[in-house]
Amino acid sequence: MSSTYGEHLKLSIFGQSHAPAIGMTLDGIPAGLPVDLEALQAFLNRRAPGQNDYSTPRKEEDRPEFLSGVLNGFTCGAPLAAIIRNTNTRSGDYANLKDCPRPGHADYTAQVKYGGYQDTAGGGHFSGRLTAPLCIAGGLCKQWLEAKGIRVGAHIAAIAGIEDEAFDPRSPQLDDVAADFPVLKPEAGEKMREAVAEARMEQDSVGGIIECAVTGLPAGLGEPMFGGVEGRIAQIVYGIPAVKGVEFGMGFEAAKLRGSQNNDPFRMENGNVVTATNHCGGILGGITNGMPLLFRAAIKPTPSISQVQRSVSLSRGENQELIVKGRHDPCIVPRAVPVVEAAAAIAIFDLLLDSGWQK
């Protein structure tokens, strides 16, 4: 099923952008794991809309309501089920999209696949709004991973071509990521904000790149071929609307190197096998090698912009101009940072269940 992810845990996402609620179920989670609802809310707040000048003005509290799976602050072995109620919707802004699809959106492909029965309000179940329940699951997985000494963190690597400092591949500086605007270098973040503001003033949008790191991973997680760590992470990351590319380690840059440059030499360090460099991003043959896991996700510009765009009238079979209504981010990237972290945490937790999770 397209809305379900996982080999050992089973995550299902449900709801639509303007439905009464959106939510998730998470099955296969061991009993007895602590659930810190305050920390989870703080994580969800990083993704929530309407908090600053670079996000949509739509305001949603994004407070999860757990229906099952949590008892007295711990998982109880039953599937976790949680919802977030939608309280601030303007569905009338989307009334014409079944006939006149927005460029860059799934309106046309959804019309072809679902024959007009799809929910177009707010993008329906294609909306980035559905990343909120993904963050419920991922926020919980982050908590459980951290209890095992495994940390997941991300930052804005670039917006509109303006680049932040990259993570140190051997020792990612997760504690140095700014809290309010997730970059390593404040001066780069300020230039990015200016680029987003300029795009907003021009009724346009910009995209960017998010870099994510996972530290504390043991060697030996994952499988060769189709069960590789890259594939398991990429599958869920590509479930995030607007993600158009994923690369691990050096990624496409490795194609420019010789083998003598790209190979990561092994050495002993405090009794452990490590690599002198980390061009592979912590993965060899689909299996973790004990070094930090690093990947980057490319985020396209928000397709909903206020400029006049060219589209078609499907009912009349003719060209038509379109002005998109509604409330939209001029740049998705800052709010997508915790979403990428959530996706990575879910994938890593699922991989750990492969080898047997111990409380």
Short mmCIF file of C-alpha atoms in Angstrom, two decimals:
data_model
loop_
_atom_site.label_atom_id
_atom_site.label_comp_id
_atom_site.label_asym_id
_atom_site.label_seq_id
_atom_site.Cartn_x
_atom_site.Cartn_y
_atom_site.Cartn_z
CA MET A 1 0.00 0.00 0.00
CA SER A 2 1.31 3.43 -0.93
CA SER A 3 0.54 4.94 2.49
CA THR A 4 2.31 2.20 4.50
CA TYR A 5 6.02 1.88 5.25
CA GLY A 6 8.25 -0.58 7.10
CA GLU A 7 9.54 -4.13 7.28
CA HIS A 8 9.18 -4.79 11.02
CA LEU A 9 7.35 -1.70 12.18
CA LYS A 10 4.35 -0.76 10.05
CA LEU A 11 3.66 2.94 9.65
CA SER A 12 0.42 4.05 8.00
CA ILE A 13 -0.43 7.69 7.28
CA PHE A 14 -4.06 8.72 6.77
CA GLY A 15 -6.17 11.81 6.20
CA GLN A 16 -6.26 14.76 3.82
CA SER A 17 -5.08 18.33 4.16
CA HIS A 18 -8.58 19.72 4.86
CA ALA A 19 -10.17 16.58 6.36
CA PRO A 20 -11.37 16.74 9.97
CA ALA A 21 -8.08 15.14 11.05
CA ILE A 22 -4.87 13.60 9.81
CA GLY A 23 -3.09 10.80 11.61
CA MET A 24 -0.88 7.76 11.77
CA THR A 25 -0.78 4.22 13.10
CA LEU A 26 2.52 2.62 14.12
CA ASP A 27 2.45 -1.13 14.63
CA GLY A 28 5.19 -3.53 15.67
CA ILE A 29 6.66 -1.30 18.39
CA PRO A 30 7.96 -3.15 21.48
CA ALA A 31 6.11 -2.60 24.75
CA GLY A 32 7.73 -0.65 27.55
CA LEU A 33 9.34 2.16 25.56
CA PRO A 34 8.99 5.59 27.25
CA VAL A 35 6.92 8.25 25.48
CA ASP A 36 7.84 11.87 26.29
CA LEU A 37 4.86 13.86 25.00
CA GLU A 38 6.46 17.21 25.87
CA ALA A 39 9.57 16.43 23.82
CA LEU A 40 7.37 15.12 21.00
CA GLN A 41 5.38 18.37 20.93
CA ALA A 42 8.59 20.41 20.79
CA PHE A 43 9.65 18.35 17.77
CA LEU A 44 6.28 18.81 16.05
CA ASN A 45 6.47 22.56 16.66
CA ARG A 46 9.56 22.71 14.44
CA ARG A 47 7.43 21.61 11.47
CA ALA A 48 4.17 23.40 12.34
CA PRO A 49 2.95 26.13 9.96
CA GLY A 50 2.31 29.81 10.59
CA GLN A 51 5.23 30.53 12.94
CA ASN A 52 7.45 32.83 10.89
CA ASP A 53 7.78 34.90 7.72
CA TYR A 54 9.14 32.04 5.58
CA SER A 55 6.19 29.66 6.09
CA THR A 56 2.53 29.57 5.14
CA PRO A 57 0.28 31.87 7.21
CA ARG A 58 -2.05 28.89 7.86
CA LYS A 59 -1.85 28.31 11.62
CA GLU A 60 -2.38 24.84 13.08
CA GLU A 61 -1.63 23.79 16.65
CA ASP A 62 -0.48 20.32 15.54
CA ARG A 63 -1.15 18.77 18.94
CA PRO A 64 -1.37 14.97 18.69
CA GLU A 65 -4.17 13.00 20.33
CA PHE A 66 -3.19 9.40 21.08
CA LEU A 67 -6.04 6.95 20.67
CA SER A 68 -4.14 3.78 21.51
CA GLY A 69 -0.73 2.29 22.16
CA VAL A 70 0.38 4.51 25.05
CA LEU A 71 -0.42 3.79 28.71
CA ASN A 72 1.01 5.60 31.73
CA GLY A 73 3.78 7.12 29.65
CA PHE A 74 4.97 3.90 27.97
CA THR A 75 4.16 1.91 24.87
CA CYS A 76 1.84 -0.94 25.83
CA GLY A 77 2.34 -3.28 22.87
CA ALA A 78 -0.85 -2.30 21.04
CA PRO A 79 -0.53 -0.34 17.78
CA LEU A 80 0.06 3.36 18.38
CA ALA A 81 -2.65 5.49 16.80
CA ALA A 82 -2.67 9.29 16.91
CA ILE A 83 -4.49 12.09 15.14
CA ILE A 84 -4.00 15.82 14.64
CA ARG A 85 -7.19 17.77 14.08
CA ASN A 86 -7.31 20.27 11.22
CA THR A 87 -8.77 23.53 12.51
CA ASN A 88 -7.81 26.23 9.99
CA THR A 89 -8.93 25.31 6.47
CA ARG A 90 -10.18 27.30 3.47
CA SER A 91 -11.31 24.64 1.05
CA GLY A 92 -12.99 27.14 -1.29
CA ASP A 93 -9.54 28.27 -2.46
CA TYR A 94 -9.17 24.95 -4.29
CA ALA A 95 -12.62 24.55 -5.90
CA ASN A 96 -11.41 24.89 -9.51
CA LEU A 97 -8.43 22.54 -9.43
CA LYS A 98 -10.17 19.42 -10.76
CA ASP A 99 -10.71 21.29 -14.02
CA CYS A 100 -7.63 23.52 -14.05
CA PRO A 101 -4.63 21.70 -12.51
CA ARG A 102 -1.80 23.59 -10.89
CA PRO A 103 1.60 23.30 -12.62
CA GLY A 104 4.06 21.36 -10.47
CA HIS A 105 1.32 19.72 -8.38
CA ALA A 106 -0.36 16.31 -8.46
CA ASP A 107 -3.74 17.77 -9.49
CA TYR A 108 -3.56 16.44 -13.05
CA THR A 109 -2.11 13.02 -12.25
CA ALA A 110 -4.61 12.56 -9.41
CA GLN A 111 -7.45 13.45 -11.79
CA VAL A 112 -6.23 10.81 -14.24
CA LYS A 113 -5.77 8.13 -11.59
CA TYR A 114 -8.84 8.76 -9.42
CA GLY A 115 -11.25 10.02 -12.05
CA GLY A 116 -12.42 13.09 -10.19
CA TYR A 117 -13.10 11.39 -6.86
CA GLN A 118 -9.90 12.74 -5.28
CA ASP A 119 -9.94 15.45 -2.63
CA THR A 120 -8.32 18.56 -4.13
CA ALA A 121 -8.75 20.85 -1.08
CA GLY A 122 -5.30 21.77 0.16
CA GLY A 123 -3.84 19.09 -2.07
CA GLY A 124 -5.80 16.29 -0.39
CA HIS A 125 -3.61 13.35 0.59
CA PHE A 126 -0.81 14.64 -1.66
CA SER A 127 -0.31 17.61 0.67
CA GLY A 128 2.74 18.37 2.79
CA ARG A 129 0.22 18.58 5.64
CA LEU A 130 0.54 14.79 5.81
CA THR A 131 4.11 15.16 7.04
CA ALA A 132 2.73 16.17 10.47
CA PRO A 133 1.69 12.59 11.37
CA LEU A 134 4.96 11.37 9.86
CA CYS A 135 6.66 13.58 12.43
CA ILE A 136 4.64 11.99 15.24
CA ALA A 137 6.07 8.59 14.33
CA GLY A 138 9.53 9.97 13.62
CA GLY A 139 9.61 12.07 16.78
CA LEU A 140 8.91 8.98 18.86
CA CYS A 141 11.53 6.93 16.99
CA LYS A 142 14.06 9.72 17.61
CA GLN A 143 13.41 9.46 21.34
CA TRP A 144 13.89 5.70 21.37
CA LEU A 145 17.03 5.91 19.25
CA GLU A 146 18.57 8.55 21.49
CA ALA A 147 18.08 6.22 24.47
CA LYS A 148 20.39 3.84 22.59
CA GLY A 149 22.97 6.55 21.91
CA ILE A 150 21.87 7.03 18.28
CA ARG A 151 21.24 10.63 17.23
CA VAL A 152 19.52 11.94 14.12
CA GLY A 153 19.95 15.56 13.06
CA ALA A 154 19.71 17.69 9.95
CA HIS A 155 20.36 21.21 8.71
CA ILE A 156 19.68 23.36 5.67
CA ALA A 157 22.58 22.65 3.35
CA ALA A 158 21.41 25.18 0.75
CA ILE A 159 18.52 27.45 -0.23
CA ALA A 160 18.36 29.18 -3.61
CA GLY A 161 21.96 28.21 -4.28
CA ILE A 162 23.21 29.78 -1.02
CA GLU A 163 25.20 27.11 0.83
CA ASP A 164 25.67 26.45 4.52
CA GLU A 165 28.77 24.74 5.89
CA ALA A 166 28.56 20.97 5.40
CA PHE A 167 28.57 18.47 8.24
CA ASP A 168 31.96 17.02 9.13
CA PRO A 169 31.55 13.55 7.56
CA ARG A 170 33.46 11.81 10.36
CA SER A 171 31.99 13.80 13.25
CA PRO A 172 28.81 15.70 12.30
CA GLN A 173 28.39 18.76 14.52
CA LEU A 174 24.72 18.14 15.40
CA ASP A 175 24.85 20.36 18.48
CA ASP A 176 25.92 23.37 16.39
CA VAL A 177 22.73 23.52 14.29
CA ALA A 178 20.81 26.72 15.08
CA ALA A 179 17.45 26.21 16.74
CA ASP A 180 15.40 28.96 15.07
CA PHE A 181 16.68 28.54 11.50
CA PRO A 182 18.55 25.23 11.19
CA VAL A 183 21.95 26.11 9.74
CA LEU A 184 25.51 25.78 11.00
CA LYS A 185 26.61 29.27 9.90
CA PRO A 186 24.27 32.14 10.95
CA GLU A 187 25.55 34.39 8.17
CA ALA A 188 24.55 31.80 5.57
CA GLY A 189 21.13 31.52 7.21
CA GLU A 190 20.62 35.27 6.99
CA LYS A 191 21.39 35.28 3.27
CA MET A 192 18.96 32.39 2.80
CA ARG A 193 16.22 34.30 4.61
CA GLU A 194 16.82 37.28 2.33
CA ALA A 195 16.49 35.05 -0.74
CA VAL A 196 13.21 33.60 0.58
CA ALA A 197 11.87 37.10 1.32
CA GLU A 198 12.82 38.26 -2.17
CA ALA A 199 11.02 35.30 -3.74
CA ARG A 200 7.92 36.02 -1.65
CA MET A 201 7.89 39.67 -2.76
CA GLU A 202 8.12 38.52 -6.38
CA GLN A 203 5.22 36.07 -5.84
CA ASP A 204 7.63 33.20 -6.41
CA SER A 205 9.35 30.45 -4.42
CA VAL A 206 12.75 28.79 -3.94
CA GLY A 207 13.98 25.29 -3.14
CA GLY A 208 17.07 23.85 -1.49
CA ILE A 209 18.93 20.92 -0.01
CA ILE A 210 18.74 19.30 3.43
CA GLU A 211 21.69 17.35 4.84
CA CYS A 212 20.94 14.69 7.47
CA ALA A 213 23.32 12.74 9.70
CA VAL A 214 22.87 9.74 11.99
CA THR A 215 25.55 9.09 14.61
CA GLY A 216 26.07 6.21 17.03
CA LEU A 217 24.98 3.52 14.58
CA PRO A 218 26.53 0.07 14.96
CA ALA A 219 28.13 -1.65 11.99
CA GLY A 220 26.15 -4.43 10.34
CA LEU A 221 22.66 -2.96 9.89
CA GLY A 222 20.99 -3.52 6.53
CA GLU A 223 21.18 -6.05 3.74
CA PRO A 224 22.76 -6.22 0.28
CA MET A 225 20.77 -5.77 -2.90
CA PHE A 226 17.16 -4.69 -2.31
CA GLY A 227 17.34 -4.55 1.50
CA GLY A 228 20.13 -1.97 1.60
CA VAL A 229 20.16 0.94 4.03
CA GLU A 230 20.14 3.46 1.17
CA GLY A 231 16.98 1.96 -0.31
CA ARG A 232 15.17 1.73 3.03
CA ILE A 233 15.91 5.39 3.82
CA ALA A 234 15.27 6.66 0.29
CA GLN A 235 11.88 4.93 0.16
CA ILE A 236 10.49 6.88 3.10
CA VAL A 237 12.30 10.14 2.27
CA TYR A 238 10.77 10.09 -1.21
CA GLY A 239 7.39 9.89 0.53
CA ILE A 240 7.91 13.51 1.59
CA PRO A 241 6.20 15.80 -0.93
CA ALA A 242 8.70 18.02 -2.80
CA VAL A 243 11.69 15.66 -2.45
CA LYS A 244 13.20 15.21 -5.93
CA GLY A 245 16.58 13.67 -5.16
CA VAL A 246 18.45 11.71 -2.47
CA GLU A 247 22.19 11.02 -2.34
CA PHE A 248 24.42 9.33 0.24
CA GLY A 249 27.95 10.26 1.24
CA MET A 250 29.70 12.00 -1.63
CA GLY A 251 26.74 11.11 -3.85
CA PHE A 252 27.04 12.34 -7.42
CA GLU A 253 30.33 14.07 -6.62
CA ALA A 254 31.94 10.63 -6.26
CA ALA A 255 31.46 10.12 -9.99
CA LYS A 256 34.10 12.81 -10.59
CA LEU A 257 36.77 11.06 -8.49
CA ARG A 258 39.21 8.23 -9.03
CA GLY A 259 38.96 5.13 -6.87
CA SER A 260 42.12 6.14 -5.03
CA GLN A 261 40.39 9.39 -4.07
CA ASN A 262 36.94 8.02 -3.27
CA ASN A 263 37.93 4.94 -1.25
CA ASP A 264 37.81 5.35 2.54
CA PRO A 265 41.02 3.85 4.05
CA PHE A 266 40.47 1.64 7.12
CA ARG A 267 42.40 2.04 10.36
CA MET A 268 42.19 1.00 14.01
CA GLU A 269 41.14 3.62 16.53
CA ASN A 270 40.69 2.78 20.22
CA GLY A 271 40.23 -0.85 19.31
CA ASN A 272 37.58 -0.15 16.67
CA VAL A 273 37.67 -0.31 12.88
CA VAL A 274 37.04 3.17 11.47
CA THR A 275 37.70 4.93 8.17
CA ALA A 276 40.04 7.87 7.67
CA THR A 277 37.42 9.56 5.47
CA ASN A 278 33.69 8.97 5.04
CA HIS A 279 32.97 9.39 1.34
CA CYS A 280 30.60 6.40 1.47
CA GLY A 281 28.36 8.10 4.02
CA GLY A 282 28.60 5.25 6.51
CA ILE A 283 27.23 2.58 4.16
CA LEU A 284 29.07 -0.14 2.21
CA GLY A 285 27.21 -2.80 0.25
CA GLY A 286 23.91 -1.60 1.69
CA ILE A 287 25.21 -2.23 5.25
CA THR A 288 26.28 0.30 7.90
CA ASN A 289 30.01 0.33 8.64
CA GLY A 290 29.87 2.10 12.01
CA MET A 291 30.77 5.55 10.71
CA PRO A 292 28.22 8.40 10.72
CA LEU A 293 25.48 7.92 8.13
CA LEU A 294 25.06 10.98 5.89
CA PHE A 295 22.61 11.77 3.12
CA ARG A 296 21.12 14.81 1.40
CA ALA A 297 17.63 15.43 0.06
CA ALA A 298 16.86 17.92 -2.72
CA ILE A 299 13.66 19.92 -2.16
CA LYS A 300 11.95 21.56 -5.14
CA PRO A 301 10.57 25.12 -5.01
CA THR A 302 7.00 25.35 -3.74
CA PRO A 303 4.86 24.89 -6.87
CA SER A 304 1.99 27.03 -5.53
CA ILE A 305 3.04 30.57 -6.43
CA SER A 306 0.93 33.69 -6.88
CA GLN A 307 2.13 34.53 -10.38
CA VAL A 308 -0.13 33.89 -13.34
CA GLN A 309 0.72 30.43 -14.70
CA ARG A 310 -0.17 28.51 -17.85
CA SER A 311 -2.47 25.52 -17.45
CA VAL A 312 -5.45 23.92 -19.21
CA SER A 313 -9.19 23.51 -18.74
CA LEU A 314 -9.71 19.74 -18.73
CA SER A 315 -13.47 20.07 -19.31
CA ARG A 316 -13.11 22.39 -22.30
CA GLY A 317 -9.90 20.89 -23.66
CA GLU A 318 -8.22 24.25 -24.12
CA ASN A 319 -5.37 26.32 -22.69
CA GLN A 320 -6.14 28.52 -19.69
CA GLU A 321 -4.30 30.84 -17.35
CA LEU A 322 -4.38 30.09 -13.62
CA ILE A 323 -3.86 32.14 -10.49
CA VAL A 324 -3.31 29.85 -7.49
CA LYS A 325 -5.20 30.79 -4.34
CA GLY A 326 -4.60 29.53 -0.82
CA ARG A 327 -1.78 29.96 1.68
CA HIS A 328 1.62 28.52 0.82
CA ASP A 329 5.28 28.54 1.89
CA PRO A 330 7.64 30.60 -0.30
CA CYS A 331 10.20 27.96 0.69
CA ILE A 332 9.44 24.50 2.06
CA VAL A 333 13.01 23.72 3.11
CA PRO A 334 13.15 25.05 6.72
CA ARG A 335 9.99 23.21 7.79
CA ALA A 336 11.11 20.08 5.93
CA VAL A 337 14.25 19.69 8.07
CA PRO A 338 12.46 17.92 10.97
CA VAL A 339 10.47 15.89 8.44
CA VAL A 340 13.68 14.50 6.93
CA GLU A 341 14.92 13.76 10.46
CA ALA A 342 11.63 11.95 11.20
CA ALA A 343 11.85 9.86 8.05
CA ALA A 344 15.45 8.88 8.80
CA ALA A 345 14.62 7.98 12.40
CA ILE A 346 11.74 5.72 11.32
CA ALA A 347 13.95 3.92 8.78
CA ILE A 348 16.79 3.45 11.28
CA PHE A 349 14.44 2.18 13.99
CA ASP A 350 12.99 -0.31 11.51
CA LEU A 351 16.53 -1.44 10.63
CA LEU A 352 17.34 -1.97 14.31
CA LEU A 353 14.27 -4.16 14.63
CA ASP A 354 15.90 -6.35 11.95
CA SER A 355 18.64 -7.26 14.40
CA GLY A 356 16.36 -7.56 17.44
CA TRP A 357 15.46 -4.55 19.56
CA GLN A 358 16.30 -4.75 23.25
CA LYS A 359 14.76 -2.42 25.80
#
